GROMACS .gro file of C-alpha atoms in nm:
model
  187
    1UNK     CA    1   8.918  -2.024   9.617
    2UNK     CA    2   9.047  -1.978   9.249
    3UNK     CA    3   9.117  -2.216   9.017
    4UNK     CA    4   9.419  -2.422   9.128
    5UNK     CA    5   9.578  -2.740   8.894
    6UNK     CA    6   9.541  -3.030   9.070
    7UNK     CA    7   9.691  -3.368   8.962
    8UNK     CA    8   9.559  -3.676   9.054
    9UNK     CA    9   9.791  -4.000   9.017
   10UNK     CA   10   9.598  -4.329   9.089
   11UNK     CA   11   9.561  -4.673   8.900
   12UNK     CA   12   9.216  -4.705   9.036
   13UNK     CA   13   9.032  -4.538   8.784
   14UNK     CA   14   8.729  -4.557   8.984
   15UNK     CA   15   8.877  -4.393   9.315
   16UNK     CA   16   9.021  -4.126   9.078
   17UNK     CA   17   8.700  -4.020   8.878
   18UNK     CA   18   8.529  -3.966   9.199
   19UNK     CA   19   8.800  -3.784   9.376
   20UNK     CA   20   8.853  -3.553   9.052
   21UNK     CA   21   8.458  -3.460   9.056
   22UNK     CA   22   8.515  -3.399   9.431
   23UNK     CA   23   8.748  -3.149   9.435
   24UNK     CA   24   8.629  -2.992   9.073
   25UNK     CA   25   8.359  -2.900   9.286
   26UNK     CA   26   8.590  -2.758   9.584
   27UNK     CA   27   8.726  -2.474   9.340
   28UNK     CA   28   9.019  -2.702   9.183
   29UNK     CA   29   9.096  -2.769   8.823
   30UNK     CA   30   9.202  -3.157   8.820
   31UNK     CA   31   9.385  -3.368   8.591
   32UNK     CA   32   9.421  -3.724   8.610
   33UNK     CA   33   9.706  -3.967   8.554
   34UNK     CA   34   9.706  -4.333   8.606
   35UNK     CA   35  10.069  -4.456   8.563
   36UNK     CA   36  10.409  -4.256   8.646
   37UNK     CA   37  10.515  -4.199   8.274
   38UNK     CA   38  10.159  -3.988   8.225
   39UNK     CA   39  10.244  -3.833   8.579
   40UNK     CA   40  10.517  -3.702   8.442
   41UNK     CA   41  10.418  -3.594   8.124
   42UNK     CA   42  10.107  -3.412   8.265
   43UNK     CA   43  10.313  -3.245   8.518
   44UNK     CA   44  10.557  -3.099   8.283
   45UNK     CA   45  10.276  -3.010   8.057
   46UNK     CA   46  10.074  -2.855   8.347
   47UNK     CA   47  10.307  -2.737   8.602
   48UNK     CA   48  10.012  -2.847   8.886
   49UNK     CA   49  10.064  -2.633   9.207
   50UNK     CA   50   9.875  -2.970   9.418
   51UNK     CA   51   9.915  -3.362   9.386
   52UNK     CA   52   9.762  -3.647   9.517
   53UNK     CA   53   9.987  -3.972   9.480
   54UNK     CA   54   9.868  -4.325   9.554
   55UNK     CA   55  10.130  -4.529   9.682
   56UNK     CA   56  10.063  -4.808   9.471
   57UNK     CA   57  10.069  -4.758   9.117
   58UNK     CA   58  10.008  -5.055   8.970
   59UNK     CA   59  10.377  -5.281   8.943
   60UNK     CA   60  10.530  -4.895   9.063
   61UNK     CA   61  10.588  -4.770   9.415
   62UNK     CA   62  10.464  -4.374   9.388
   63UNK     CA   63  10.714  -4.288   9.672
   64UNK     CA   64  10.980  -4.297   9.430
   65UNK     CA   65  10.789  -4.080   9.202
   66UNK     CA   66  10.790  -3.793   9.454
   67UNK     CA   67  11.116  -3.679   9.421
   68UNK     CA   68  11.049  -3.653   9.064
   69UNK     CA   69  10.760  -3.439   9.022
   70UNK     CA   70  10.928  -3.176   9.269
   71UNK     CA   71  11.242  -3.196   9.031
   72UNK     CA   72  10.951  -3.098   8.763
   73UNK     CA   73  10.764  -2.811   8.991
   74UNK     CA   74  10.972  -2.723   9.292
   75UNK     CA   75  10.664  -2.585   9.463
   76UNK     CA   76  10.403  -2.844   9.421
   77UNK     CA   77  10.279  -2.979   9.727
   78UNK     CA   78  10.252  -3.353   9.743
   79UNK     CA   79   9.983  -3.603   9.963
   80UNK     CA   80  10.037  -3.941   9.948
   81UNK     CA   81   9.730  -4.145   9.978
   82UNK     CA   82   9.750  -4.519  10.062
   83UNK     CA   83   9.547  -4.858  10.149
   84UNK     CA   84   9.799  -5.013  10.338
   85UNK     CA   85   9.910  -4.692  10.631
   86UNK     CA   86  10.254  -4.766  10.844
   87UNK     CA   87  10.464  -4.525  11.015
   88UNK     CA   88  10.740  -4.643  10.845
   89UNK     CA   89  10.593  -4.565  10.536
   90UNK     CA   90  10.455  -4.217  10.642
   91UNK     CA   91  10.823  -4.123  10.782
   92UNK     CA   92  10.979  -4.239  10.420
   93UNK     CA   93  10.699  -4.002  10.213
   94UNK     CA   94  10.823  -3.703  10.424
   95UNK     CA   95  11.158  -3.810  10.393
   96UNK     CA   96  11.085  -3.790   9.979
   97UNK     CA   97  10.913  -3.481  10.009
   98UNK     CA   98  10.581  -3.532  10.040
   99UNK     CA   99  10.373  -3.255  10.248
  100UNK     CA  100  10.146  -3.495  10.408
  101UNK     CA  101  10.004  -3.873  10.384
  102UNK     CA  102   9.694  -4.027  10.442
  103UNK     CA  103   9.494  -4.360  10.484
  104UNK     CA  104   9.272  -4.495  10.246
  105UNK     CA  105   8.934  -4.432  10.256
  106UNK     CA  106   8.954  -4.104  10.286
  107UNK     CA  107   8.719  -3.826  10.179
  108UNK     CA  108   8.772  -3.473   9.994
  109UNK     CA  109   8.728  -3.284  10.318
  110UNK     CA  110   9.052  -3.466  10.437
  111UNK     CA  111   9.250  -3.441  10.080
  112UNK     CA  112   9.130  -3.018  10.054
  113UNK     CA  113   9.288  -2.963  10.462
  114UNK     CA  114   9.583  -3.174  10.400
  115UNK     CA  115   9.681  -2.971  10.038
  116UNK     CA  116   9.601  -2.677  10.199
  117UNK     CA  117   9.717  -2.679  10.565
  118UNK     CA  118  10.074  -2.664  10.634
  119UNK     CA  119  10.168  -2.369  10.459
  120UNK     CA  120  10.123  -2.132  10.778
  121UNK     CA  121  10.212  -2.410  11.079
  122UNK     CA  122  10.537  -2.519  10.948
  123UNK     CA  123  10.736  -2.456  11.250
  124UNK     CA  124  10.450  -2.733  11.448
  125UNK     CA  125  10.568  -2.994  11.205
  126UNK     CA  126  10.857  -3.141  11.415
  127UNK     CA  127  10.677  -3.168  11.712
  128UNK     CA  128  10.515  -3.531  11.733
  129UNK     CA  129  10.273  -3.568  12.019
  130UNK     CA  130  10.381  -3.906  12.213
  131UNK     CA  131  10.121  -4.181  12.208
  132UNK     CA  132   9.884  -4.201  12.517
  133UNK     CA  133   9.935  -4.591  12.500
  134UNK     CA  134  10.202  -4.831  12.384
  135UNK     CA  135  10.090  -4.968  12.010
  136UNK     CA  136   9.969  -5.350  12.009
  137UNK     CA  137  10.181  -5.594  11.958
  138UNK     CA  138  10.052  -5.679  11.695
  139UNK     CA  139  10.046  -5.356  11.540
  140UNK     CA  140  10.427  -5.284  11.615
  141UNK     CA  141  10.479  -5.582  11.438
  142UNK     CA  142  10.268  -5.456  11.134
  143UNK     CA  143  10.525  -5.141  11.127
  144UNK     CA  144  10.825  -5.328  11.155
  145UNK     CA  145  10.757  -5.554  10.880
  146UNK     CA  146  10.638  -5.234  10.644
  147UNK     CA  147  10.970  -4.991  10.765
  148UNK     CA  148  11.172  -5.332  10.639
  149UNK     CA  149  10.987  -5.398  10.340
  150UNK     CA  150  11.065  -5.003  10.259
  151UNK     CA  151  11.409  -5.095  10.309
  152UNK     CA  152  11.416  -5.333  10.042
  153UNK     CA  153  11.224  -5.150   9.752
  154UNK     CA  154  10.909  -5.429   9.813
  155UNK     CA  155  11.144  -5.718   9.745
  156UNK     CA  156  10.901  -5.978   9.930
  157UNK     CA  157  11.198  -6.214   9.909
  158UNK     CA  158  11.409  -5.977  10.070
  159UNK     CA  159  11.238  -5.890  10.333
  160UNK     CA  160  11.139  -6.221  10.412
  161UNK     CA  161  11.505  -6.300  10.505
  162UNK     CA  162  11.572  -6.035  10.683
  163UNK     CA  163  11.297  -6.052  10.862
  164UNK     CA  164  11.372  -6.453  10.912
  165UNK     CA  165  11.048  -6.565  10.843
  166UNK     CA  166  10.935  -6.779  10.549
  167UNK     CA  167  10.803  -6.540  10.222
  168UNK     CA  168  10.492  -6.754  10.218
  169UNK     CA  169  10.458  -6.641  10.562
  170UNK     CA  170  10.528  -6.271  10.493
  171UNK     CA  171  10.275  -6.278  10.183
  172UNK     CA  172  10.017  -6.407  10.414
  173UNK     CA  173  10.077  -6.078  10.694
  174UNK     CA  174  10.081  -5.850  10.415
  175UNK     CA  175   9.759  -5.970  10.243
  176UNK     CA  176   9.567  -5.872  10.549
  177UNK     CA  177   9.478  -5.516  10.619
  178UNK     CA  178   9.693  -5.321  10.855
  179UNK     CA  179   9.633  -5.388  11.280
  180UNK     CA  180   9.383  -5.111  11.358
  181UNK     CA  181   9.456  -4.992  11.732
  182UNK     CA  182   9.134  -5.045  11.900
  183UNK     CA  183   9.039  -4.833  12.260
  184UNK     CA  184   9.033  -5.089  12.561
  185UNK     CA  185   8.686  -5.139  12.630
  186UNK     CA  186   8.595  -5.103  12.960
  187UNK     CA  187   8.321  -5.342  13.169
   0.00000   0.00000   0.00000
């Protein structure tokens, strides 16, 4: 593969470093940002063809950021990487332009297919294969309360109303990690 400009956008310094040695060694040439405002510079400096956004940037949301660096380089692809994985939130990035999404941890296998794929299958795109199972409760209720909170821009307050529950209560749900679907053990 040649060289390709990559740009990564995380506040985790850590989780950034090892990513960018990751895919240096997969063939692409990576720059790092760790707040929008360097996004953006970097990106209008560097007109990347790839970019991996984290979600969370700190006190900034990086869906909003999305729209932004396509403004900058109409053809750069965009995967949003998160800790905290909904549907609703997935549907949204799309929705902003991103080319894919995926759950924290995640290794540079995953990132390289996700960049990459996509650019020969977009006519599969639209179809969505229907679960085999119904979600958990309790994981239905993990995507309702993230599609609101998307809704509001992350006003806790907000969403907290809305969803008429108490904010201390809401804080509390959204401390904890997402519901993981588990397989129905059989005996």
């Amino acid at each position: 593969m040649s060289e390709q400009q990559l740009l990564i956008i995380d506040d985790d310094a850590t989780f950034a470093r090892v990513l960018a040695r990751a895919l240096s060694s997969r063939g692409f040439e990576v720059i790092t940002a760790s707040n929008a405002d360097e996004a953006r510079a970097l990106t209008r400096r560097h007109q990347p063809r790839y970019c991996v956004l984290d979600l969370k940037l700190g006190e900034e949301n990086g869906l909003r950021l999305i729209p932004e660096l396509q403004a900058l380089v109409p053809e750069i692809r965009v995967l949003l990487l998160t800790g905290y994985a909904s549907i609703a939130t997935a549907v949204e990035a799309i929705k902003r332009g991103a080319h894919d999404y995926l759950a924290k941890p995640v290794d540079a296998d995953a990132v390289v297919r996700a960049l990459l794929d996509g650019d020969t299958s977009a006519g599969d795109e639209d179809l969505v294969d229907a679960p085999e199972a119904p979600l958990a409760l309790r994981r239905l209720e993990w995507e309702h309360i993230q599609r609101v909170l998307t809704e509001c821009d992350g006003n806790i307050s907000e969403t907290a109303r809305r969803l008429g529950m108490h904010r201390r209560t809401l804080q509390r749900k959204l401390s904890k990690h997402p519901v993981r679907e588990r397989p129905e053990q059989e005996d």
